[in-house]
Amino acid sequence: MNFDLNILIRPNIRNLTPYSSARDEYTGGEAIYLDANENPFNAPQNRYPDPLQCDLKKKIGAMKEIPADQIFLGNGSDEAIDLLYRIFCEPGTDNVVSISPSYGMYQVCADINDIEVRKVLLNPDFSLDTASLKQACNKHTKLLFICSPNNPTSNSFPKKQILELAENLNLLIVVDEAYIDFSERSSLIEELQKYPNLVVLQTLSKAWGIAGIRLGMALASTEIIKLMSSVKYPYNVNRLTMDYAINALDNQTIKEEWVDSILKERNKMEKKLKMYRFVQKVYPSDANFLLVKVKKPKEVYDYLVSRKIIVRDRSDVPLCEGSLRITIGTKEENSALTNALMQYQRDFVESCE
Ligand SMILES: *Cc1c(COP(=O)(O)O)cnc(C)c1O
């Protein structure tokens, strides 16, 4: 592929001299450290964390079979999204293209950075409208966001379609794989060597069950990762998060058990929901949530809130009219939900018929 990253980079970033921290300048290991104005007491938390995040990157790299220098780690994948805007998009001039409906942070980060988002509706069956996506791009388009599996529509997109876009567009294709562990499709990480304009976002917030520690990642070419590392805050991932993640990643079995349980529960829930008369559609899901179209979404939502069960009302989102987004919980939580919906049907639906 004939792709020049340099022309996509904002000039101020191309010319940036990154901050050099004490820990960047001396990396010799065991020593008497009097270089960073740290407190000598209260080890190990008295020390600044490794700005290069070497140990954690090594671990993630081995797990995902990707070199450490193709990994960016951040405070959630949200940090990676924001950095991509700041590196590539000139405020007031550049734009990004995104599928719609999709994850809300692409728009929020764009607004904060004064970047236009050109939204391209999915087809009514939630498939990609690749022709319109291509048409929406112009010479100021720097990023194209494709979330797969997509939030909130819950489906994923064929790799072939995404790669075809990558091949034909001279911009970065950002594939958000927050839900990839629940998907039947494999990750696009496998394609990074062939597609220098591909950026894959992943996170420990969903399948790994550690949204609270805030660790997300971008996987991309060494050039893109180098840029992200030079623009990030030097100590963007703290020591507690790194230590926790290194331990958590040792237990891949528990993650797989959680995913299995969630997928089983999802399939059960899908069947149950389809039996309610007020449920018009349960969309096929490739993630850990279901998008469910009901006759009176606000009424169902409020009823569930009165029973202290909170789902996400997506009924105002384009193409998701009438729909609620329901995360799959534990067996007990899911039963509480289906029982409440049974009661709703008895009290609100049958009495009106
Ligand atoms: C939940 C989610 C994320 C996760 O973001 P983190 O900042 O890593 O917690 C990213 N993308 C999508 C589409 C999500 O739904």
Short mmCIF file of C-alpha atoms and ligand atoms in Angstrom, two decimals:
data_model
loop_
_atom_site.label_atom_id
_atom_site.label_comp_id
_atom_site.label_asym_id
_atom_site.label_seq_id
_atom_site.Cartn_x
_atom_site.Cartn_y
_atom_site.Cartn_z
CA MET A 1 0.00 0.00 0.00
CA ASN A 2 1.22 3.40 -0.94
CA PHE A 3 0.46 5.53 2.12
CA ASP A 4 2.19 8.62 3.49
CA LEU A 5 1.46 9.19 7.17
CA ASN A 6 3.37 12.47 7.25
CA ILE A 7 0.89 14.47 5.22
CA LEU A 8 -1.87 13.57 7.68
CA ILE A 9 -0.05 14.91 10.76
CA ARG A 10 -0.76 18.43 12.05
CA PRO A 11 2.34 20.60 11.38
CA ASN A 12 2.75 21.57 15.06
CA ILE A 13 2.82 17.89 16.02
CA ARG A 14 5.21 16.99 13.21
CA ASN A 15 7.61 19.57 14.66
CA LEU A 16 7.04 18.74 18.32
CA THR A 17 9.91 18.21 20.74
CA PRO A 18 8.35 15.83 23.29
CA TYR A 19 8.73 16.40 27.02
CA SER A 20 11.63 14.42 28.39
CA SER A 21 11.06 13.20 31.92
CA ALA A 22 13.67 12.17 34.45
CA ARG A 23 12.66 8.56 33.85
CA ASP A 24 13.23 8.93 30.10
CA GLU A 25 16.75 10.23 30.56
CA TYR A 26 18.07 7.51 32.84
CA THR A 27 16.73 3.99 32.40
CA GLY A 28 19.57 1.97 33.95
CA GLY A 29 17.48 0.19 36.63
CA GLU A 30 18.70 -0.18 40.25
CA ALA A 31 20.28 3.12 41.41
CA ILE A 32 20.02 5.95 43.93
CA TYR A 33 17.37 8.10 42.35
CA LEU A 34 17.74 11.77 43.19
CA ASP A 35 16.58 13.09 39.82
CA ALA A 36 12.80 13.48 39.96
CA ASN A 37 12.13 15.36 43.20
CA GLU A 38 10.23 12.37 44.54
CA ASN A 39 9.83 11.63 48.24
CA PRO A 40 12.42 8.98 49.23
CA PHE A 41 9.91 7.34 51.61
CA ASN A 42 6.77 5.29 50.90
CA ALA A 43 8.09 2.90 48.27
CA PRO A 44 7.01 1.87 45.72
CA GLN A 45 4.24 4.42 45.27
CA ASN A 46 6.68 7.31 45.89
CA ARG A 47 8.16 6.74 42.44
CA TYR A 48 6.75 8.00 39.17
CA PRO A 49 5.53 5.13 37.03
CA ASP A 50 7.35 3.97 33.90
CA PRO A 51 6.37 6.46 31.16
CA LEU A 52 7.14 3.82 28.51
CA GLN A 53 5.02 1.19 30.30
CA CYS A 54 7.53 -1.48 29.21
CA ASP A 55 6.44 -4.40 31.41
CA LEU A 56 2.75 -4.10 30.63
CA LYS A 57 3.36 -3.59 26.91
CA LYS A 58 5.59 -6.66 26.84
CA LYS A 59 2.82 -8.67 28.42
CA ILE A 60 0.08 -7.39 26.14
CA GLY A 61 2.36 -7.79 23.13
CA ALA A 62 3.02 -11.44 23.93
CA MET A 63 -0.68 -12.07 24.43
CA LYS A 64 -1.76 -10.39 21.23
CA GLU A 65 1.30 -11.44 19.23
CA ILE A 66 2.28 -7.91 18.37
CA PRO A 67 5.55 -6.02 19.01
CA ALA A 68 5.54 -3.71 22.06
CA ASP A 69 6.36 -0.72 19.86
CA GLN A 70 3.03 -1.14 18.09
CA ILE A 71 1.09 -0.66 21.34
CA PHE A 72 -0.12 2.59 22.88
CA LEU A 73 -1.59 2.39 26.41
CA GLY A 74 -3.87 5.06 27.79
CA ASN A 75 -6.42 6.07 30.38
CA GLY A 76 -9.13 4.03 28.65
CA SER A 77 -9.45 3.84 24.89
CA ASP A 78 -11.08 7.24 25.24
CA GLU A 79 -7.60 8.73 25.67
CA ALA A 80 -6.50 7.14 22.41
CA ILE A 81 -9.51 8.63 20.61
CA ASP A 82 -8.72 12.12 21.93
CA LEU A 83 -5.02 11.81 21.01
CA LEU A 84 -5.85 10.81 17.45
CA TYR A 85 -7.85 14.01 17.06
CA ARG A 86 -5.09 16.11 18.56
CA ILE A 87 -2.37 14.57 16.41
CA PHE A 88 -4.12 14.51 13.07
CA CYS A 89 -6.99 17.01 13.01
CA GLU A 90 -6.45 20.75 12.67
CA PRO A 91 -9.19 22.50 14.68
CA GLY A 92 -11.66 24.41 12.54
CA THR A 93 -10.32 22.90 9.32
CA ASP A 94 -10.17 19.12 9.34
CA ASN A 95 -12.97 16.60 9.69
CA VAL A 96 -13.52 12.95 10.54
CA VAL A 97 -16.07 10.51 9.15
CA SER A 98 -17.97 8.14 11.41
CA ILE A 99 -20.66 5.55 10.99
CA SER A 100 -23.93 6.49 12.67
CA PRO A 101 -25.31 5.52 15.08
CA SER A 102 -22.16 4.73 17.01
CA TYR A 103 -20.18 5.44 20.19
CA GLY A 104 -20.76 8.94 21.57
CA MET A 105 -17.13 9.77 22.39
CA TYR A 106 -16.16 10.28 18.73
CA GLN A 107 -18.53 13.28 18.63
CA VAL A 108 -17.66 14.62 22.09
CA CYS A 109 -13.91 14.53 21.42
CA ALA A 110 -14.52 16.16 18.03
CA ASP A 111 -16.53 18.96 19.65
CA ILE A 112 -13.84 19.55 22.26
CA ASN A 113 -11.20 19.75 19.54
CA ASP A 114 -13.42 21.80 17.17
CA ILE A 115 -13.49 19.14 14.47
CA GLU A 116 -16.42 18.40 12.18
CA VAL A 117 -17.86 14.88 12.31
CA ARG A 118 -19.44 13.72 9.07
CA LYS A 119 -21.88 11.02 10.07
CA VAL A 120 -22.84 8.36 7.59
CA LEU A 121 -25.92 6.36 8.49
CA LEU A 122 -25.67 2.62 8.44
CA ASN A 123 -28.13 0.86 6.17
CA PRO A 124 -31.47 0.11 7.88
CA ASP A 125 -30.27 -3.46 8.52
CA PHE A 126 -27.20 -1.92 10.27
CA SER A 127 -24.78 -2.97 7.53
CA LEU A 128 -22.05 -0.58 6.31
CA ASP A 129 -22.86 1.83 3.51
CA THR A 130 -19.32 1.78 2.12
CA ALA A 131 -20.12 3.90 -0.94
CA SER A 132 -21.50 6.73 1.21
CA LEU A 133 -18.58 6.45 3.63
CA LYS A 134 -16.16 6.97 0.75
CA GLN A 135 -18.22 9.85 -0.61
CA ALA A 136 -18.24 11.59 2.75
CA CYS A 137 -14.42 11.85 2.77
CA ASN A 138 -12.65 14.87 1.32
CA LYS A 139 -9.08 16.20 1.47
CA HIS A 140 -9.64 17.42 5.03
CA THR A 141 -10.80 14.03 6.33
CA LYS A 142 -8.15 12.55 8.61
CA LEU A 143 -9.89 9.75 10.47
CA LEU A 144 -12.67 7.29 9.72
CA PHE A 145 -14.24 5.70 12.80
CA ILE A 146 -15.73 2.23 12.51
CA CYS A 147 -16.85 0.61 15.72
CA SER A 148 -17.09 -3.17 15.29
CA PRO A 149 -18.97 -4.73 17.05
CA ASN A 150 -20.83 -1.46 17.02
CA ASN A 151 -22.31 0.29 20.02
CA PRO A 152 -25.36 0.59 20.15
CA THR A 153 -26.44 -1.55 17.16
CA SER A 154 -24.56 -4.62 18.55
CA ASN A 155 -23.58 -6.06 15.14
CA SER A 156 -20.08 -6.30 13.68
CA PHE A 157 -18.93 -5.65 10.13
CA PRO A 158 -17.15 -7.96 7.68
CA LYS A 159 -13.38 -7.48 7.76
CA LYS A 160 -13.32 -7.43 4.01
CA GLN A 161 -15.42 -4.27 3.88
CA ILE A 162 -13.27 -2.46 6.43
CA LEU A 163 -10.05 -3.45 4.67
CA GLU A 164 -11.43 -2.37 1.35
CA LEU A 165 -11.99 1.09 2.83
CA ALA A 166 -8.46 1.08 4.24
CA GLU A 167 -7.09 0.22 0.82
CA ASN A 168 -8.94 2.96 -0.98
CA LEU A 169 -8.78 5.88 1.43
CA ASN A 170 -5.75 8.00 2.26
CA LEU A 171 -6.57 8.52 5.90
CA LEU A 172 -6.53 6.56 9.15
CA ILE A 173 -9.17 3.88 9.60
CA VAL A 174 -9.84 3.64 13.33
CA VAL A 175 -11.54 0.38 14.20
CA ASP A 176 -12.92 0.40 17.73
CA GLU A 177 -12.90 -3.18 18.98
CA ALA A 178 -14.09 -2.57 22.56
CA TYR A 179 -16.40 -5.60 22.23
CA ILE A 180 -14.14 -7.87 20.15
CA ASP A 181 -13.85 -10.54 22.88
CA PHE A 182 -17.58 -11.22 22.56
CA SER A 183 -17.50 -11.36 18.77
CA GLU A 184 -17.49 -14.29 16.39
CA ARG A 185 -15.15 -12.33 14.13
CA SER A 186 -11.44 -12.13 14.80
CA SER A 187 -9.59 -8.87 15.48
CA LEU A 188 -8.16 -6.68 12.74
CA ILE A 189 -4.84 -6.70 14.62
CA GLU A 190 -3.82 -9.46 12.22
CA GLU A 191 -3.95 -6.95 9.38
CA LEU A 192 -1.77 -4.21 10.90
CA GLN A 193 1.38 -5.27 9.03
CA LYS A 194 -0.41 -5.02 5.71
CA TYR A 195 -2.34 -1.80 6.39
CA PRO A 196 -0.18 1.08 7.68
CA ASN A 197 -3.27 3.31 7.94
CA LEU A 198 -5.14 0.99 10.31
CA VAL A 199 -5.57 1.80 14.03
CA VAL A 200 -7.26 -0.79 16.24
CA LEU A 201 -8.67 0.29 19.62
CA GLN A 202 -9.16 -2.23 22.40
CA THR A 203 -9.83 -1.96 26.13
CA LEU A 204 -9.77 -3.87 29.40
CA SER A 205 -13.09 -2.24 30.32
CA LYS A 206 -15.49 -4.84 28.93
CA ALA A 207 -14.57 -8.54 28.69
CA TRP A 208 -11.70 -8.21 31.18
CA GLY A 209 -14.01 -6.70 33.78
CA ILE A 210 -11.76 -3.83 34.86
CA ALA A 211 -13.40 -0.64 33.62
CA GLY A 212 -12.48 0.86 37.00
CA ILE A 213 -8.71 0.80 36.48
CA ARG A 214 -8.97 2.69 33.15
CA LEU A 215 -6.74 0.92 30.67
CA GLY A 216 -7.32 1.11 26.98
CA MET A 217 -5.02 0.68 24.04
CA ALA A 218 -4.36 1.54 20.43
CA LEU A 219 -2.57 -0.94 18.18
CA ALA A 220 -1.05 0.48 15.01
CA SER A 221 2.17 1.02 13.03
CA THR A 222 5.29 1.99 15.00
CA GLU A 223 5.12 5.47 13.41
CA ILE A 224 1.59 6.12 14.65
CA ILE A 225 2.39 4.73 18.11
CA LYS A 226 5.49 6.91 18.33
CA LEU A 227 3.35 9.98 17.65
CA MET A 228 0.77 9.00 20.25
CA SER A 229 3.49 8.40 22.83
CA SER A 230 5.03 11.80 22.25
CA VAL A 231 1.73 13.66 22.64
CA LYS A 232 0.35 11.79 25.68
CA TYR A 233 0.97 12.97 29.23
CA PRO A 234 4.28 11.37 30.27
CA TYR A 235 2.69 9.41 33.14
CA ASN A 236 -0.73 8.80 31.62
CA VAL A 237 -1.05 5.28 33.05
CA ASN A 238 -0.50 5.11 36.78
CA ARG A 239 1.40 2.49 38.73
CA LEU A 240 -1.67 0.99 40.44
CA THR A 241 -3.35 0.46 37.08
CA MET A 242 -0.26 -1.13 35.53
CA ASP A 243 0.32 -3.45 38.48
CA TYR A 244 -3.32 -4.47 38.54
CA ALA A 245 -3.44 -5.08 34.79
CA ILE A 246 -0.24 -7.17 34.79
CA ASN A 247 -1.80 -9.50 37.37
CA ALA A 248 -5.24 -9.56 35.77
CA LEU A 249 -3.83 -10.51 32.37
CA ASP A 250 -2.34 -13.66 33.91
CA ASN A 251 -5.82 -14.98 34.39
CA GLN A 252 -7.06 -15.38 30.86
CA THR A 253 -9.15 -18.37 31.95
CA ILE A 254 -11.42 -16.29 34.15
CA LYS A 255 -11.93 -13.79 31.35
CA GLU A 256 -12.92 -16.61 29.02
CA GLU A 257 -15.32 -18.00 31.61
CA TRP A 258 -16.94 -14.59 31.99
CA VAL A 259 -17.31 -14.21 28.24
CA ASP A 260 -18.82 -17.72 27.94
CA SER A 261 -21.28 -16.99 30.72
CA ILE A 262 -22.27 -13.62 29.24
CA LEU A 263 -22.77 -15.11 25.76
CA LYS A 264 -24.89 -17.96 27.12
CA GLU A 265 -26.98 -15.53 29.11
CA ARG A 266 -27.28 -13.26 26.07
CA ASN A 267 -28.69 -16.06 23.96
CA LYS A 268 -31.14 -17.05 26.68
CA MET A 269 -32.21 -13.46 27.17
CA GLU A 270 -32.70 -12.99 23.42
CA LYS A 271 -35.13 -15.94 23.29
CA LYS A 272 -37.04 -14.75 26.36
CA LEU A 273 -37.38 -11.17 25.19
CA LYS A 274 -38.78 -12.28 21.85
CA MET A 275 -41.73 -13.88 23.66
CA TYR A 276 -43.05 -10.62 25.10
CA ARG A 277 -45.79 -9.07 22.99
CA PHE A 278 -44.53 -5.51 23.51
CA VAL A 279 -41.10 -6.50 22.13
CA GLN A 280 -41.04 -5.83 18.41
CA LYS A 281 -37.48 -6.82 17.66
CA VAL A 282 -34.33 -8.12 19.30
CA TYR A 283 -31.43 -7.31 17.00
CA PRO A 284 -28.79 -10.02 16.49
CA SER A 285 -25.87 -9.22 18.80
CA ASP A 286 -22.15 -9.82 18.50
CA ALA A 287 -21.45 -8.04 21.81
CA ASN A 288 -22.35 -8.14 25.53
CA PHE A 289 -25.60 -6.24 25.13
CA LEU A 290 -28.86 -6.44 23.25
CA LEU A 291 -30.64 -3.73 21.32
CA VAL A 292 -34.34 -4.31 21.83
CA LYS A 293 -37.15 -2.51 20.02
CA VAL A 294 -40.32 -2.12 22.08
CA LYS A 295 -43.69 -0.47 21.53
CA LYS A 296 -43.36 2.20 24.25
CA PRO A 297 -39.66 2.60 25.10
CA LYS A 298 -40.06 5.47 27.60
CA GLU A 299 -42.79 3.59 29.44
CA VAL A 300 -40.70 0.41 29.65
CA TYR A 301 -37.64 2.39 30.70
CA ASP A 302 -39.52 4.22 33.46
CA TYR A 303 -41.14 1.01 34.64
CA LEU A 304 -37.73 -0.65 34.95
CA VAL A 305 -36.33 2.37 36.81
CA SER A 306 -39.23 2.10 39.28
CA ARG A 307 -38.05 -1.46 39.86
CA LYS A 308 -34.45 -0.19 40.25
CA ILE A 309 -33.31 -1.78 37.00
CA ILE A 310 -31.49 0.64 34.73
CA VAL A 311 -31.11 0.09 31.00
CA ARG A 312 -30.10 2.61 28.33
CA ASP A 313 -32.82 4.40 26.40
CA ARG A 314 -31.57 4.67 22.81
CA SER A 315 -34.98 5.44 21.32
CA ASP A 316 -33.91 8.91 20.16
CA VAL A 317 -30.87 7.59 18.27
CA PRO A 318 -31.13 7.46 14.45
CA LEU A 319 -32.09 3.95 13.19
CA CYS A 320 -32.67 2.84 16.81
CA GLU A 321 -36.13 4.40 17.17
CA GLY A 322 -38.07 2.67 19.94
CA SER A 323 -35.02 0.76 21.17
CA LEU A 324 -33.49 0.11 24.56
CA ARG A 325 -29.92 -1.08 25.02
CA ILE A 326 -29.66 -3.79 27.64
CA THR A 327 -26.32 -4.94 29.02
CA ILE A 328 -26.11 -8.64 29.87
CA GLY A 329 -25.60 -9.05 33.61
CA THR A 330 -25.31 -12.03 35.92
CA LYS A 331 -27.88 -14.80 35.77
CA GLU A 332 -29.64 -13.26 38.78
CA GLU A 333 -29.63 -9.76 37.33
CA ASN A 334 -30.98 -11.00 34.02
CA SER A 335 -33.76 -12.91 35.78
CA ALA A 336 -34.67 -9.76 37.69
CA LEU A 337 -34.95 -7.99 34.35
CA THR A 338 -37.06 -10.63 32.61
CA ASN A 339 -39.31 -10.96 35.69
CA ALA A 340 -39.84 -7.21 35.75
CA LEU A 341 -40.71 -7.23 32.06
CA MET A 342 -43.17 -10.06 32.64
CA GLN A 343 -44.83 -7.93 35.32
CA TYR A 344 -44.81 -4.92 32.97
CA GLN A 345 -46.62 -6.99 30.36
CA ARG A 346 -49.26 -8.03 32.90
CA ASP A 347 -49.79 -4.58 34.42
CA PHE A 348 -49.43 -2.28 31.42
CA VAL A 349 -49.84 -4.24 28.23
CA GLU A 350 -52.58 -6.75 28.95
CA SER A 351 -54.72 -4.25 30.85
CA CYS A 352 -54.75 -2.02 27.75
CA GLU A 353 -55.64 -4.75 25.30
C1 LIG B 1 -17.17 0.93 26.33
C2 LIG B 1 -16.58 1.40 25.05
C3 LIG B 1 -15.24 1.81 25.01
C4 LIG B 1 -14.39 1.71 26.23
O1 LIG B 1 -13.77 2.84 26.55
P1 LIG B 1 -12.68 2.85 27.72
O2 LIG B 1 -12.33 4.28 27.74
O3 LIG B 1 -11.57 1.96 27.28
O4 LIG B 1 -13.35 2.35 28.95
C5 LIG B 1 -14.69 2.16 23.79
N1 LIG B 1 -15.42 2.13 22.67
C6 LIG B 1 -16.71 1.74 22.69
C7 LIG B 1 -17.48 1.68 21.44
C8 LIG B 1 -17.32 1.39 23.89
O5 LIG B 1 -18.61 1.04 23.89
#
